[in-house]
Amino acid sequence: MTDITETPSAVAARTTLLTVTGLHKSYLRGPEEVHALRGASFELHRGQVVALVGPSGSGKTTLLNVLAGWEHPDSGELRWFDGRPPLEERPWSELAILPQDLGLIEELSVRENIELPLRLGKRLPQDRPAADALIEALGLERLADRSPSEASLGEQQRAALARALVVSPELVLADEPTGHQDEAWAHGVFGALRTAAMNGTTCLVATHNQEASKYVDAIFTIRDGLVHASDTGEA
């Protein structure tokens, strides 16, 4: 495993990327109405790694889905730095998503999955070194030319992370990216996110990892449908 620096990004000094104000979202669970978000408000800044924490069912995935545009909020406002609402379709170069189900394409090799955003953006072969660096950093060299089905869940998860990071997007939304990692590779995953942040990418990471505070700039805790922000002072 290639060690990746955990030095905090200089650009975290605080250009706002996304402002969220008064977000409400409810849904039905059987006959019960669940109020997942009850006026959540916060800001994300460029080059910041933020852990999104809370118990299962607290609304972490719902919040990520709303930010990604996969679900529409009942009310509230989301504004990007450029003034456009984020719910319109955005290219991978601006918004990349690492869902829990990973979404790797079995018919493609691990490398081809990682390079897919580059191919769609017509950035091959010139940007292939970015894919090579992530493949090495995330320990995927021996699997690069194999199908994702030949990889462990942890390796598949790291491949999906590499795919999200390969184009240096403005914002990465990652849902439990260390869920299938051992301690060493959890360190590697957070290291990759920190490296991305040093290059200006903002990372919002839903996680249950107890060590997350060592690697992030801030922690957002979802409680009672609200987002409570705190700096860690650790990363």
GROMACS .gro file of C-alpha atoms in nm:
model
  235
    1MET     CA    1   0.000   0.000   0.000
    2THR     CA    2   0.142   0.338  -0.099
    3ASP     CA    3   0.134   0.585   0.188
    4ILE     CA    4  -0.065   0.898   0.110
    5THR     CA    5  -0.006   1.217   0.303
    6GLU     CA    6  -0.265   1.332   0.553
    7THR     CA    7  -0.149   1.696   0.553
    8PRO     CA    8  -0.459   1.919   0.557
    9SER     CA    9  -0.535   2.111   0.243
   10ALA     CA   10  -0.426   2.471   0.231
   11VAL     CA   11  -0.735   2.552   0.027
   12ALA     CA   12  -0.965   2.450   0.311
   13ALA     CA   13  -0.928   2.811   0.421
   14ARG     CA   14  -1.251   2.849   0.330
   15THR     CA   15  -1.397   2.923  -0.007
   16THR     CA   16  -1.760   2.810   0.007
   17LEU     CA   17  -1.848   2.541  -0.249
   18LEU     CA   18  -2.204   2.455  -0.144
   19THR     CA   19  -2.454   2.622   0.088
   20VAL     CA   20  -2.750   2.423   0.223
   21THR     CA   21  -3.032   2.609   0.397
   22GLY     CA   22  -3.340   2.473   0.575
   23LEU     CA   23  -3.351   2.131   0.409
   24HIS     CA   24  -3.659   1.919   0.485
   25LYS     CA   25  -3.717   1.566   0.358
   26SER     CA   26  -3.980   1.312   0.467
   27TYR     CA   27  -4.071   0.971   0.332
   28LEU     CA   28  -4.307   0.687   0.414
   29ARG     CA   29  -4.184   0.370   0.582
   30GLY     CA   30  -4.493   0.153   0.565
   31PRO     CA   31  -4.772   0.356   0.729
   32GLU     CA   32  -4.520   0.573   0.919
   33GLU     CA   33  -4.398   0.910   0.795
   34VAL     CA   34  -4.027   0.949   0.866
   35HIS     CA   35  -3.885   1.301   0.891
   36ALA     CA   36  -3.527   1.238   0.784
   37LEU     CA   37  -3.429   1.605   0.753
   38ARG     CA   38  -3.593   1.882   0.957
   39GLY     CA   39  -3.434   2.206   0.843
   40ALA     CA   40  -3.073   2.095   0.794
   41SER     CA   41  -2.837   2.384   0.716
   42PHE     CA   42  -2.460   2.388   0.661
   43GLU     CA   43  -2.179   2.494   0.427
   44LEU     CA   44  -1.914   2.287   0.251
   45HIS     CA   45  -1.583   2.452   0.167
   46ARG     CA   46  -1.333   2.381  -0.109
   47GLY     CA   47  -1.064   2.130  -0.021
   48GLN     CA   48  -1.241   2.013   0.293
   49VAL     CA   49  -1.289   1.653   0.406
   50VAL     CA   50  -1.603   1.626   0.619
   51ALA     CA   51  -1.728   1.318   0.803
   52LEU     CA   52  -2.107   1.280   0.813
   53VAL     CA   53  -2.197   1.075   1.119
   54GLY     CA   54  -2.508   0.957   1.298
   55PRO     CA   55  -2.679   0.631   1.389
   56SER     CA   56  -2.828   0.406   1.124
   57GLY     CA   57  -3.152   0.556   0.998
   58SER     CA   58  -3.057   0.910   1.101
   59GLY     CA   59  -3.070   1.042   0.744
   60LYS     CA   60  -2.708   1.027   0.623
   61THR     CA   61  -2.786   0.849   0.297
   62THR     CA   62  -3.099   1.061   0.245
   63LEU     CA   63  -2.888   1.376   0.275
   64LEU     CA   64  -2.629   1.245   0.029
   65ASN     CA   65  -2.906   1.149  -0.215
   66VAL     CA   66  -3.056   1.498  -0.196
   67LEU     CA   67  -2.716   1.661  -0.252
   68ALA     CA   68  -2.658   1.429  -0.548
   69GLY     CA   69  -2.994   1.518  -0.700
   70TRP     CA   70  -3.120   1.160  -0.670
   71GLU     CA   71  -3.397   1.272  -0.433
   72HIS     CA   72  -3.574   1.607  -0.421
   73PRO     CA   73  -3.613   1.786  -0.087
   74ASP     CA   74  -3.960   1.879   0.034
   75SER     CA   75  -3.830   2.230   0.099
   76GLY     CA   76  -3.507   2.417   0.148
   77GLU     CA   77  -3.234   2.551  -0.075
   78LEU     CA   78  -2.904   2.419  -0.208
   79ARG     CA   79  -2.672   2.663  -0.383
   80TRP     CA   80  -2.341   2.589  -0.554
   81PHE     CA   81  -2.059   2.841  -0.565
   82ASP     CA   82  -2.157   2.936  -0.922
   83GLY     CA   83  -2.516   3.014  -0.825
   84ARG     CA   84  -2.674   2.724  -1.012
   85PRO     CA   85  -2.899   2.484  -0.819
   86PRO     CA   86  -2.723   2.146  -0.776
   87LEU     CA   87  -3.028   1.937  -0.861
   88GLU     CA   88  -2.973   1.984  -1.232
   89GLU     CA   89  -2.761   1.720  -1.399
   90ARG     CA   90  -2.394   1.785  -1.344
   91PRO     CA   91  -2.094   1.624  -1.513
   92TRP     CA   92  -1.867   1.385  -1.326
   93SER     CA   93  -1.594   1.651  -1.335
   94GLU     CA   94  -1.805   1.854  -1.089
   95LEU     CA   95  -1.988   1.591  -0.881
   96ALA     CA   96  -1.877   1.232  -0.824
   97ILE     CA   97  -2.065   0.981  -0.612
   98LEU     CA   98  -1.951   0.666  -0.432
   99PRO     CA   99  -2.273   0.483  -0.337
  100GLN     CA  100  -2.287   0.186  -0.103
  101ASP     CA  101  -2.379  -0.045  -0.392
  102LEU     CA  102  -2.062   0.074  -0.575
  103GLY     CA  103  -2.206   0.049  -0.929
  104LEU     CA  104  -1.906  -0.115  -1.095
  105ILE     CA  105  -1.969  -0.255  -1.443
  106GLU     CA  106  -1.890  -0.628  -1.456
  107GLU     CA  107  -1.825  -0.625  -1.832
  108LEU     CA  108  -1.537  -0.381  -1.784
  109SER     CA  109  -1.205  -0.447  -1.614
  110VAL     CA  110  -1.118  -0.273  -1.289
  111ARG     CA  111  -0.899  -0.028  -1.484
  112GLU     CA  112  -1.173   0.038  -1.740
  113ASN     CA  113  -1.419   0.109  -1.458
  114ILE     CA  114  -1.177   0.356  -1.300
  115GLU     CA  115  -1.105   0.523  -1.634
  116LEU     CA  116  -1.470   0.544  -1.738
  117PRO     CA  117  -1.517   0.910  -1.629
  118LEU     CA  118  -1.199   0.999  -1.822
  119ARG     CA  119  -1.329   0.822  -2.130
  120LEU     CA  120  -1.670   0.989  -2.107
  121GLY     CA  121  -1.498   1.326  -2.069
  122LYS     CA  122  -1.267   1.256  -2.365
  123ARG     CA  123  -0.965   1.283  -2.135
  124LEU     CA  124  -0.787   0.966  -2.244
  125PRO     CA  125  -0.505   0.895  -2.298
  126GLN     CA  126  -0.367   1.224  -2.165
  127ASP     CA  127  -0.506   1.181  -1.812
  128ARG     CA  128  -0.428   0.810  -1.777
  129PRO     CA  129  -0.148   0.885  -1.526
  130ALA     CA  130  -0.417   0.998  -1.279
  131ALA     CA  131  -0.578   0.654  -1.302
  132ASP     CA  132  -0.239   0.483  -1.272
  133ALA     CA  133  -0.161   0.679  -0.954
  134LEU     CA  134  -0.491   0.585  -0.790
  135ILE     CA  135  -0.457   0.220  -0.892
  136GLU     CA  136  -0.118   0.211  -0.721
  137ALA     CA  137  -0.218   0.414  -0.416
  138LEU     CA  138  -0.525   0.199  -0.352
  139GLY     CA  139  -0.349  -0.135  -0.403
  140LEU     CA  140  -0.529  -0.241  -0.719
  141GLU     CA  141  -0.235  -0.317  -0.951
  142ARG     CA  142  -0.280  -0.695  -0.964
  143LEU     CA  143  -0.652  -0.655  -1.035
  144ALA     CA  144  -0.634  -0.376  -1.290
  145ASP     CA  145  -0.699  -0.598  -1.592
  146ARG     CA  146  -0.945  -0.831  -1.420
  147SER     CA  147  -1.321  -0.817  -1.379
  148PRO     CA  148  -1.454  -0.658  -1.059
  149SER     CA  149  -1.613  -0.996  -0.984
  150GLU     CA  150  -1.262  -1.132  -0.918
  151ALA     CA  151  -1.198  -0.869  -0.650
  152SER     CA  152  -1.296  -0.872  -0.285
  153LEU     CA  153  -1.562  -0.631  -0.162
  154GLY     CA  154  -1.291  -0.412  -0.012
  155GLU     CA  155  -1.103  -0.402  -0.342
  156GLN     CA  156  -1.423  -0.327  -0.532
  157GLN     CA  157  -1.493  -0.043  -0.291
  158ARG     CA  158  -1.147   0.103  -0.348
  159ALA     CA  159  -1.194   0.073  -0.725
  160ALA     CA  160  -1.520   0.266  -0.699
  161LEU     CA  161  -1.341   0.531  -0.491
  162ALA     CA  162  -1.068   0.559  -0.754
  163ARG     CA  163  -1.335   0.604  -1.022
  164ALA     CA  164  -1.490   0.887  -0.818
  165LEU     CA  165  -1.158   1.065  -0.766
  166VAL     CA  166  -0.992   1.017  -1.104
  167VAL     CA  167  -1.117   1.341  -1.263
  168SER     CA  168  -1.054   1.557  -0.953
  169PRO     CA  169  -1.420   1.660  -0.918
  170GLU     CA  170  -1.541   1.965  -0.730
  171LEU     CA  171  -1.734   1.748  -0.482
  172VAL     CA  172  -1.726   1.380  -0.387
  173LEU     CA  173  -2.017   1.227  -0.196
  174ALA     CA  174  -1.903   0.896  -0.044
  175ASP     CA  175  -2.141   0.664   0.141
  176GLU     CA  176  -1.951   0.442   0.389
  177PRO     CA  177  -1.629   0.420   0.180
  178THR     CA  178  -1.447   0.225   0.454
  179GLY     CA  179  -1.734  -0.016   0.522
  180HIS     CA  180  -1.545  -0.312   0.373
  181GLN     CA  181  -1.190  -0.206   0.466
  182ASP     CA  182  -0.958  -0.333   0.735
  183GLU     CA  183  -0.780  -0.079   0.954
  184ALA     CA  184  -0.484  -0.039   0.719
  185TRP     CA  185  -0.697   0.018   0.413
  186ALA     CA  186  -0.935   0.248   0.598
  187HIS     CA  187  -0.625   0.461   0.652
  188GLY     CA  188  -0.550   0.431   0.279
  189VAL     CA  189  -0.902   0.537   0.182
  190PHE     CA  190  -0.896   0.845   0.404
  191GLY     CA  191  -0.546   0.920   0.277
  192ALA     CA  192  -0.674   0.918  -0.081
  193LEU     CA  193  -0.954   1.155   0.018
  194ARG     CA  194  -0.704   1.388   0.188
  195THR     CA  195  -0.485   1.389  -0.123
  196ALA     CA  196  -0.789   1.478  -0.334
  197ALA     CA  197  -0.869   1.759  -0.090
  198MET     CA  198  -0.517   1.898  -0.124
  199ASN     CA  199  -0.595   1.935  -0.495
  200GLY     CA  200  -0.917   2.124  -0.423
  201THR     CA  201  -1.180   1.849  -0.411
  202THR     CA  202  -1.439   1.869  -0.133
  203CYS     CA  203  -1.527   1.530   0.020
  204LEU     CA  204  -1.841   1.461   0.223
  205VAL     CA  205  -1.810   1.113   0.371
  206ALA     CA  206  -2.092   0.929   0.548
  207THR     CA  207  -1.918   0.695   0.788
  208HIS     CA  208  -1.940   0.483   1.101
  209ASN     CA  209  -1.560   0.460   1.120
  210GLN     CA  210  -1.453   0.543   1.475
  211GLU     CA  211  -1.116   0.674   1.354
  212ALA     CA  212  -1.261   0.923   1.105
  213SER     CA  213  -1.187   1.225   1.323
  214LYS     CA  214  -0.813   1.165   1.270
  215TYR     CA  215  -0.844   1.233   0.899
  216VAL     CA  216  -1.114   1.496   0.850
  217ASP     CA  217  -1.139   1.873   0.884
  218ALA     CA  218  -1.490   1.874   1.029
  219ILE     CA  219  -1.761   1.640   1.152
  220PHE     CA  220  -2.126   1.688   1.064
  221THR     CA  221  -2.354   1.497   1.303
  222ILE     CA  222  -2.713   1.432   1.197
  223ARG     CA  223  -2.940   1.440   1.501
  224ASP     CA  224  -3.317   1.492   1.502
  225GLY     CA  225  -3.308   1.582   1.133
  226LEU     CA  226  -3.057   1.865   1.183
  227VAL     CA  227  -2.690   1.885   1.093
  228HIS     CA  228  -2.457   1.990   1.376
  229ALA     CA  229  -2.108   2.090   1.257
  230SER     CA  230  -1.785   2.080   1.455
  231ASP     CA  231  -1.418   2.116   1.362
  232THR     CA  232  -1.194   1.828   1.464
  233GLY     CA  233  -0.860   2.002   1.501
  234GLU     CA  234  -0.704   1.667   1.409
  235ALA     CA  235  -0.655   1.642   1.033
   0.00000   0.00000   0.00000
